[in-house]
Amino acid sequence: MFERIKQQILKPQTFLNIDAPLMADKGNQEINSSLYPLALDYYHDLNPCFSFNINSLALLKKFPIITFRDGAFSFASFMTQNHAHFTGSDQLILIHKEIEHFAPSHLKKNFLSYQMTQTHRLNIKNAKRIVIVGVLSDQVLEDGHLLEEKLSLLDQISDDATIQLYLHSRKGPFQQFYQESTLIEPFKWKLFQRLKRQPVFLTSSTLLNLNNLGDTFVINLQPNRFMIADTYLDYLFASKGATISDWNLSNFDNSELFTHPISLYHQIEISPIQKESVYPDLILKKKLLNRNNLITDGHYWSLARQIF
Amino acid sequence: MFIFKKSSLLNSKKNWFNILMTKIAFFYSFTPSNWISCQKIVANLLKSYKMIQGNDHKYCHVNNDTSISSLLKQIKEVREWGAEKIIFLDHFPHPTSVLSYLQNEYEFETKKPALYFHIYGDFSLYYKTWTACNFLSKWNIHWICASDRQVEYLKQLVVDQNSVSLCPFPVDEAEFSYNKNLRNLQRQEWKRSDEDKILIYTGRLSHQKKIHTLIKFFAQQKLRIPQLHLYLYGEFDNLGDPFVGFGTTEGQYFSKILRLLKTLPKETQDAIHWMGGVPNKQLKNAYHGADLLISLSVHHDEDYGMSIAEGLSCGLPAILTDWGGFSSFARLEIKEWIKLIKVSLGFKGRRISLKELNTLGELAIDTMDFAPKTKISNTSLSYFSLESCKLKLEEIHQLPLKPFAGFNSLFHNLVDIHNFTPIPFIDFKRNKINSIYSKVYGPYVRKN
């Protein structure tokens, strides 16, 4: 399968090559705006996209390789509803390593998993700038204990490091209706207590234009890959030389991996699926629920979460 | 008996001195711009202004996050202070975010301060926004461009051509000037010997900067001169070429360059060094380690070229496109060391003459070892050092001023087109660049 990836990189058949509306205009606006700026587009030759922005499955099938940036939930919702479109296809689909058990067992030959790795990583103790990025909603904060683990990184930073904070409250991206949050403000309080110094608050435009990030360590307050697996901000900062908290150092010695540079400083590492599939469970839950639209279904969210 | 009070004499002296001083208010962002070159430009312009004697300064902070109440307060203070001149130093936020409030504050004042605008390359992105100046017909206005060709470009857009002057963006010689001791230091850091021949590019790595053309040229030359290396400092971006309808997604240009690299021989790939974005201090050393500066940019905003100015200040000879502000750098005394490569405007947009690039580029590489670095540095700095810019600014500020006579028909034509489409220069029926493009960007290219 790696040979096919090589071919694609050499002569990419990408979403950019077609004018037809493969993606809905501006995608699924409600989900995208709740996730902003995590779900903004970026390009590499393996067609990165989110399932919730796909407008035409017929057109999607024309591309030999696609990379889903989805987290476990939206990928599970999409796949349980649309797996028939991929049956019998030789399309190659990449999903994030941490959600690889969500790949349908009967389509295993179509799937590989990926993760992003960095050619150089800074120890947080040596970082001169810490950027904390949090797009907060109750759906994010369900995993508060994981977030607290992430915040424990702050105990290691040097006294003269500056802390820049982008912390915005949003509707749960996969909630049907807006509900007032009970978790966001208490979480912010915990965070500020932990900071022990005055942070610099960033607006979106300042955040998206940060430069010269070689001395910067980024803590992305998404607790795991359940909601989103590959964020635009991780891409953006890594491509400017920052160290991303959840990523690893590149592994050049493993012959079972295929690697391809995404920027000057980071690469995508592709490997065969190893974990056992939980897909039969997902299908069962879907049948039990008997709903048409799963992506904003609170019950399906809970069920998929249990499996995750 | 008259009792002489020393303090009152001092105060009165101070008052007389203050009366003779020109009161100048500066509007700019105290927080640095996202564009690294603009951060340096604003800081250096301010240094040049501060060198001018006999002025009293007031500094006003305006950026995207400035609240209206803070802006109104500052404008009120400027009026009460009695500012005679207001200078807009920064490119962002656009000065018109201040102008309407100024207009209100001074509505009933017969004597209004003169307004000076330092013009940046992004002028062309904001035609619609600049129309706000039309209501300033009772104000004296002066435009300050950074290069000869930008002066020509702007003169074709305003009614009163005398309202446009030239002052390059200054380089601080304390930060960038030639120091022969730095070469070996940098070569050691790069792990390069004295025999290696090193070309350097600094700036954004984007489509309009023609990094792909630069790499192809380098690959050709590498076949001829095996000890050639190319060092690129800067980050990739997704600017594309929006004026001619070429948009790119973040990461797309990087992938294009990666694919190009894979077609090159291994030795050539290994001789191209991607250094990323680095702080100013490292850039100074990098310029000193190199033998030749190269930029084939045809960026639409290339009104000046701050990184070029800094490289020349460090004594580097250069290969540059004859486009926009770059041509101003080929000062008469060092012309043979600054090779300008012809750019023409055709039906597909800007086209670099590959013939000139090959002949002049080859010549530049073959002769770079003999470049008189001290002379290149001194000549360049005599054009755009803090001191020489101070002198130019002094001259500009003595010029007679007239009320703003407005923009002309070409400008309004451009505004109309921009209102109609975000891709202003494409003739969609014929699928080629339209005639207004050649008119607007005509001044940016060599005439013959």
mmCIF file of N, CA and C in Angstrom, chain B residues 166-242:
data_model
loop_
_atom_site.group_PDB
_atom_site.id
_atom_site.type_symbol
_atom_site.label_atom_id
_atom_site.label_comp_id
_atom_site.label_asym_id
_atom_site.label_seq_id
_atom_site.Cartn_x
_atom_site.Cartn_y
_atom_site.Cartn_z
ATOM 1 N N LEU B 166 9.537 60.596 -1.820
ATOM 2 C CA LEU B 166 10.269 59.348 -1.626
ATOM 3 C C LEU B 166 11.156 59.416 -0.381
ATOM 4 N N CYS B 167 11.000 58.431 0.481
ATOM 5 C CA CYS B 167 11.977 58.206 1.553
ATOM 6 C C CYS B 167 12.047 56.697 1.775
ATOM 7 N N PRO B 168 13.205 56.088 1.521
ATOM 8 C CA PRO B 168 13.297 54.633 1.716
ATOM 9 C C PRO B 168 13.014 54.269 3.169
ATOM 10 N N PHE B 169 12.636 53.020 3.367
ATOM 11 C CA PHE B 169 12.520 52.546 4.747
ATOM 12 C C PHE B 169 13.934 52.371 5.286
ATOM 13 N N PRO B 170 14.216 52.951 6.444
ATOM 14 C CA PRO B 170 15.605 52.954 6.926
ATOM 15 C C PRO B 170 16.084 51.598 7.454
ATOM 16 N N VAL B 171 17.390 51.425 7.352
ATOM 17 C CA VAL B 171 18.045 50.274 7.990
ATOM 18 C C VAL B 171 18.913 50.837 9.110
ATOM 19 N N ASP B 172 18.856 50.218 10.265
ATOM 20 C CA ASP B 172 19.673 50.660 11.389
ATOM 21 C C ASP B 172 21.060 50.034 11.239
ATOM 22 N N GLU B 173 22.065 50.879 10.982
ATOM 23 C CA GLU B 173 23.419 50.353 10.729
ATOM 24 C C GLU B 173 24.006 49.674 11.964
ATOM 25 N N ALA B 174 23.418 49.977 13.128
ATOM 26 C CA ALA B 174 23.878 49.272 14.328
ATOM 27 C C ALA B 174 23.475 47.795 14.260
ATOM 28 N N GLU B 175 22.427 47.514 13.498
ATOM 29 C CA GLU B 175 21.953 46.129 13.376
ATOM 30 C C GLU B 175 22.499 45.452 12.126
ATOM 31 N N PHE B 176 22.594 46.190 11.031
ATOM 32 C CA PHE B 176 23.051 45.617 9.766
ATOM 33 C C PHE B 176 24.095 46.517 9.116
ATOM 34 N N SER B 177 25.356 46.100 9.221
ATOM 35 C CA SER B 177 26.424 46.778 8.479
ATOM 36 C C SER B 177 27.551 45.767 8.318
ATOM 37 N N TYR B 178 28.495 46.092 7.435
ATOM 38 C CA TYR B 178 29.519 45.104 7.090
ATOM 39 C C TYR B 178 30.569 44.976 8.188
ATOM 40 N N ASN B 179 30.866 43.720 8.549
ATOM 41 C CA ASN B 179 31.896 43.439 9.543
ATOM 42 C C ASN B 179 32.619 42.168 9.076
ATOM 43 N N LYS B 180 33.834 42.359 8.540
ATOM 44 C CA LYS B 180 34.498 41.231 7.876
ATOM 45 C C LYS B 180 34.803 40.063 8.826
ATOM 46 N N ASN B 181 34.792 40.332 10.130
ATOM 47 C CA ASN B 181 35.099 39.264 11.088
ATOM 48 C C ASN B 181 33.977 38.230 11.235
ATOM 49 N N LEU B 182 32.806 38.603 10.778
ATOM 50 C CA LEU B 182 31.669 37.698 10.998
ATOM 51 C C LEU B 182 31.614 36.536 10.008
ATOM 52 N N ARG B 183 32.309 36.676 8.882
ATOM 53 C CA ARG B 183 32.210 35.645 7.839
ATOM 54 C C ARG B 183 32.633 34.266 8.365
ATOM 55 N N ASN B 184 33.812 34.207 8.939
ATOM 56 C CA ASN B 184 34.324 32.913 9.399
ATOM 57 C C ASN B 184 33.465 32.309 10.496
ATOM 58 N N LEU B 185 32.986 33.197 11.357
ATOM 59 C CA LEU B 185 32.130 32.757 12.455
ATOM 60 C C LEU B 185 30.897 32.017 11.926
ATOM 61 N N GLN B 186 30.272 32.649 10.923
ATOM 62 C CA GLN B 186 29.057 32.058 10.364
ATOM 63 C C GLN B 186 29.375 30.781 9.583
ATOM 64 N N ARG B 187 30.491 30.800 8.857
ATOM 65 C CA ARG B 187 30.876 29.606 8.082
ATOM 66 C C ARG B 187 31.091 28.420 9.023
ATOM 67 N N GLN B 188 31.680 28.706 10.171
ATOM 68 C CA GLN B 188 31.886 27.625 11.150
ATOM 69 C C GLN B 188 30.537 27.085 11.631
ATOM 70 N N GLU B 189 29.619 28.005 11.881
ATOM 71 C CA GLU B 189 28.308 27.568 12.357
ATOM 72 C C GLU B 189 27.596 26.725 11.298
ATOM 73 N N TRP B 190 27.736 27.134 10.048
ATOM 74 C CA TRP B 190 27.125 26.370 8.942
ATOM 75 C C TRP B 190 27.908 25.085 8.621
ATOM 76 N N LYS B 191 29.115 24.987 9.185
ATOM 77 C CA LYS B 191 30.041 23.891 8.835
ATOM 78 C C LYS B 191 30.367 23.925 7.344
ATOM 79 N N ARG B 192 30.686 25.114 6.875
ATOM 80 C CA ARG B 192 31.077 25.314 5.473
ATOM 81 C C ARG B 192 32.500 25.870 5.452
ATOM 82 N N SER B 193 33.255 25.459 4.423
ATOM 83 C CA SER B 193 34.627 25.960 4.317
ATOM 84 C C SER B 193 34.638 27.291 3.568
ATOM 85 N N ASP B 194 35.789 27.920 3.537
ATOM 86 C CA ASP B 194 35.913 29.201 2.851
ATOM 87 C C ASP B 194 35.739 29.036 1.337
ATOM 88 N N GLU B 195 35.998 27.825 0.843
ATOM 89 C CA GLU B 195 35.903 27.578 -0.609
ATOM 90 C C GLU B 195 34.451 27.409 -1.071
ATOM 91 N N ASP B 196 33.566 27.080 -0.142
ATOM 92 C CA ASP B 196 32.159 26.924 -0.537
ATOM 93 C C ASP B 196 31.604 28.266 -1.016
ATOM 94 N N LYS B 197 30.754 28.194 -2.041
ATOM 95 C CA LYS B 197 30.138 29.419 -2.579
ATOM 96 C C LYS B 197 28.683 29.440 -2.111
ATOM 97 N N ILE B 198 28.310 30.496 -1.448
ATOM 98 C CA ILE B 198 26.998 30.474 -0.786
ATOM 99 C C ILE B 198 26.069 31.595 -1.263
ATOM 100 N N LEU B 199 24.894 31.158 -1.760
ATOM 101 C CA LEU B 199 23.838 32.113 -2.112
ATOM 102 C C LEU B 199 22.847 32.140 -0.948
ATOM 103 N N ILE B 200 22.266 33.301 -0.716
ATOM 104 C CA ILE B 200 21.304 33.394 0.388
ATOM 105 C C ILE B 200 20.029 34.091 -0.072
ATOM 106 N N TYR B 201 18.890 33.545 0.408
ATOM 107 C CA TYR B 201 17.591 34.184 0.209
ATOM 108 C C TYR B 201 16.972 34.343 1.589
ATOM 109 N N THR B 202 16.413 35.511 1.877
ATOM 110 C CA THR B 202 15.667 35.673 3.134
ATOM 111 C C THR B 202 14.314 36.289 2.818
ATOM 112 N N GLY B 203 13.288 35.800 3.458
ATOM 113 C CA GLY B 203 11.941 36.331 3.227
ATOM 114 C C GLY B 203 10.941 35.198 3.252
ATOM 115 N N ARG B 204 9.703 35.542 2.933
ATOM 116 C CA ARG B 204 8.669 34.508 2.904
ATOM 117 C C ARG B 204 8.920 33.548 1.761
ATOM 118 N N LEU B 205 8.531 32.308 1.958
ATOM 119 C CA LEU B 205 8.681 31.307 0.911
ATOM 120 C C LEU B 205 7.292 31.099 0.308
ATOM 121 N N SER B 206 7.019 31.840 -0.753
ATOM 122 C CA SER B 206 5.664 31.773 -1.301
ATOM 123 C C SER B 206 5.688 31.886 -2.817
ATOM 124 N N HIS B 207 4.546 31.606 -3.391
ATOM 125 C CA HIS B 207 4.425 31.524 -4.855
ATOM 126 C C HIS B 207 4.951 32.779 -5.550
ATOM 127 N N GLN B 208 4.517 33.954 -5.078
ATOM 128 C CA GLN B 208 4.931 35.188 -5.763
ATOM 129 C C GLN B 208 6.405 35.529 -5.533
ATOM 130 N N LYS B 209 7.023 34.881 -4.562
ATOM 131 C CA LYS B 209 8.463 35.108 -4.338
ATOM 132 C C LYS B 209 9.287 34.218 -5.268
ATOM 133 N N LYS B 210 8.602 33.387 -6.034
ATOM 134 C CA LYS B 210 9.222 32.549 -7.075
ATOM 135 C C LYS B 210 10.381 31.693 -6.541
ATOM 136 N N ILE B 211 10.133 31.027 -5.436
ATOM 137 C CA ILE B 211 11.156 30.149 -4.862
ATOM 138 C C ILE B 211 11.427 28.978 -5.821
ATOM 139 N N HIS B 212 10.393 28.550 -6.553
ATOM 140 C CA HIS B 212 10.584 27.438 -7.502
ATOM 141 C C HIS B 212 11.538 27.844 -8.628
ATOM 142 N N THR B 213 11.408 29.087 -9.109
ATOM 143 C CA THR B 213 12.317 29.570 -10.156
ATOM 144 C C THR B 213 13.736 29.681 -9.595
ATOM 145 N N LEU B 214 13.818 30.155 -8.359
ATOM 146 C CA LEU B 214 15.121 30.294 -7.706
ATOM 147 C C LEU B 214 15.806 28.924 -7.580
ATOM 148 N N ILE B 215 15.039 27.903 -7.200
ATOM 149 C CA ILE B 215 15.630 26.566 -7.024
ATOM 150 C C ILE B 215 16.085 25.989 -8.371
ATOM 151 N N LYS B 216 15.273 26.220 -9.390
ATOM 152 C CA LYS B 216 15.665 25.714 -10.720
ATOM 153 C C LYS B 216 16.948 26.393 -11.190
ATOM 154 N N PHE B 217 17.034 27.697 -10.969
ATOM 155 C CA PHE B 217 18.246 28.439 -11.353
ATOM 156 C C PHE B 217 19.456 27.911 -10.577
ATOM 157 N N PHE B 218 19.240 27.703 -9.283
ATOM 158 C CA PHE B 218 20.335 27.205 -8.441
ATOM 159 C C PHE B 218 20.794 25.824 -8.922
ATOM 160 N N ALA B 219 19.817 24.973 -9.244
ATOM 161 C CA ALA B 219 20.151 23.602 -9.681
ATOM 162 C C ALA B 219 21.016 23.636 -10.940
ATOM 163 N N GLN B 220 20.682 24.559 -11.846
ATOM 164 C CA GLN B 220 21.495 24.714 -13.082
ATOM 165 C C GLN B 220 22.918 25.118 -12.751
ATOM 166 N N GLN B 221 23.022 26.100 -11.861
ATOM 167 C CA GLN B 221 24.344 26.635 -11.515
ATOM 168 C C GLN B 221 25.176 25.618 -10.735
ATOM 169 N N LYS B 222 24.484 24.789 -9.967
ATOM 170 C CA LYS B 222 25.165 23.775 -9.159
ATOM 171 C C LYS B 222 25.894 22.767 -10.067
ATOM 172 N N LEU B 223 25.309 22.530 -11.239
ATOM 173 C CA LEU B 223 25.959 21.623 -12.190
ATOM 174 C C LEU B 223 27.289 22.207 -12.653
ATOM 175 N N ARG B 224 27.320 23.538 -12.745
ATOM 176 C CA ARG B 224 28.509 24.246 -13.230
ATOM 177 C C ARG B 224 29.543 24.407 -12.110
ATOM 178 N N ILE B 225 29.031 24.711 -10.903
ATOM 179 C CA ILE B 225 29.932 24.989 -9.771
ATOM 180 C C ILE B 225 29.552 24.068 -8.607
ATOM 181 N N PRO B 226 30.233 22.949 -8.454
ATOM 182 C CA PRO B 226 29.816 21.951 -7.447
ATOM 183 C C PRO B 226 29.831 22.467 -6.005
ATOM 184 N N GLN B 227 30.698 23.448 -5.695
ATOM 185 C CA GLN B 227 30.768 23.895 -4.293
ATOM 186 C C GLN B 227 29.715 24.962 -3.949
ATOM 187 N N LEU B 228 28.694 25.091 -4.818
ATOM 188 C CA LEU B 228 27.636 26.078 -4.582
ATOM 189 C C LEU B 228 26.606 25.559 -3.553
ATOM 190 N N HIS B 229 26.170 26.458 -2.644
ATOM 191 C CA HIS B 229 25.110 26.122 -1.673
ATOM 192 C C HIS B 229 24.074 27.244 -1.673
ATOM 193 N N LEU B 230 22.848 26.872 -1.335
ATOM 194 C CA LEU B 230 21.779 27.873 -1.229
ATOM 195 C C LEU B 230 21.178 27.789 0.175
ATOM 196 N N TYR B 231 21.200 28.920 0.884
ATOM 197 C CA TYR B 231 20.584 28.983 2.211
ATOM 198 C C TYR B 231 19.314 29.826 2.120
ATOM 199 N N LEU B 232 18.196 29.221 2.566
ATOM 200 C CA LEU B 232 16.919 29.948 2.528
ATOM 201 C C LEU B 232 16.426 30.169 3.953
ATOM 202 N N TYR B 233 16.220 31.430 4.302
ATOM 203 C CA TYR B 233 15.701 31.785 5.629
ATOM 204 C C TYR B 233 14.278 32.327 5.471
ATOM 205 N N GLY B 234 13.338 31.731 6.184
ATOM 206 C CA GLY B 234 11.961 32.215 6.122
ATOM 207 C C GLY B 234 11.000 31.043 6.210
ATOM 208 N N GLU B 235 9.734 31.368 6.360
ATOM 209 C CA GLU B 235 8.701 30.338 6.484
ATOM 210 C C GLU B 235 7.853 30.288 5.218
ATOM 211 N N PHE B 236 7.284 29.133 4.944
ATOM 212 C CA PHE B 236 6.337 29.006 3.834
ATOM 213 C C PHE B 236 5.033 29.717 4.195
ATOM 214 N N ASP B 237 4.380 30.258 3.188
ATOM 215 C CA ASP B 237 3.043 30.796 3.449
ATOM 216 C C ASP B 237 2.113 30.483 2.291
ATOM 217 N N ASN B 238 0.854 30.874 2.466
ATOM 218 C CA ASN B 238 -0.176 30.468 1.500
ATOM 219 C C ASN B 238 -0.725 31.659 0.725
ATOM 220 N N LEU B 239 0.127 32.668 0.464
ATOM 221 C CA LEU B 239 -0.409 33.886 -0.142
ATOM 222 C C LEU B 239 -0.911 33.684 -1.570
ATOM 223 N N GLY B 240 -0.341 32.748 -2.307
ATOM 224 C CA GLY B 240 -0.779 32.543 -3.685
ATOM 225 C C GLY B 240 -0.588 33.801 -4.505
ATOM 226 N N ASP B 241 -1.476 34.026 -5.440
ATOM 227 C CA ASP B 241 -1.411 35.230 -6.274
ATOM 228 C C ASP B 241 -2.844 35.712 -6.495
ATOM 229 N N PRO B 242 -3.475 36.215 -5.420
ATOM 230 C CA PRO B 242 -4.923 36.444 -5.461
ATOM 231 C C PRO B 242 -5.379 37.422 -6.540
#
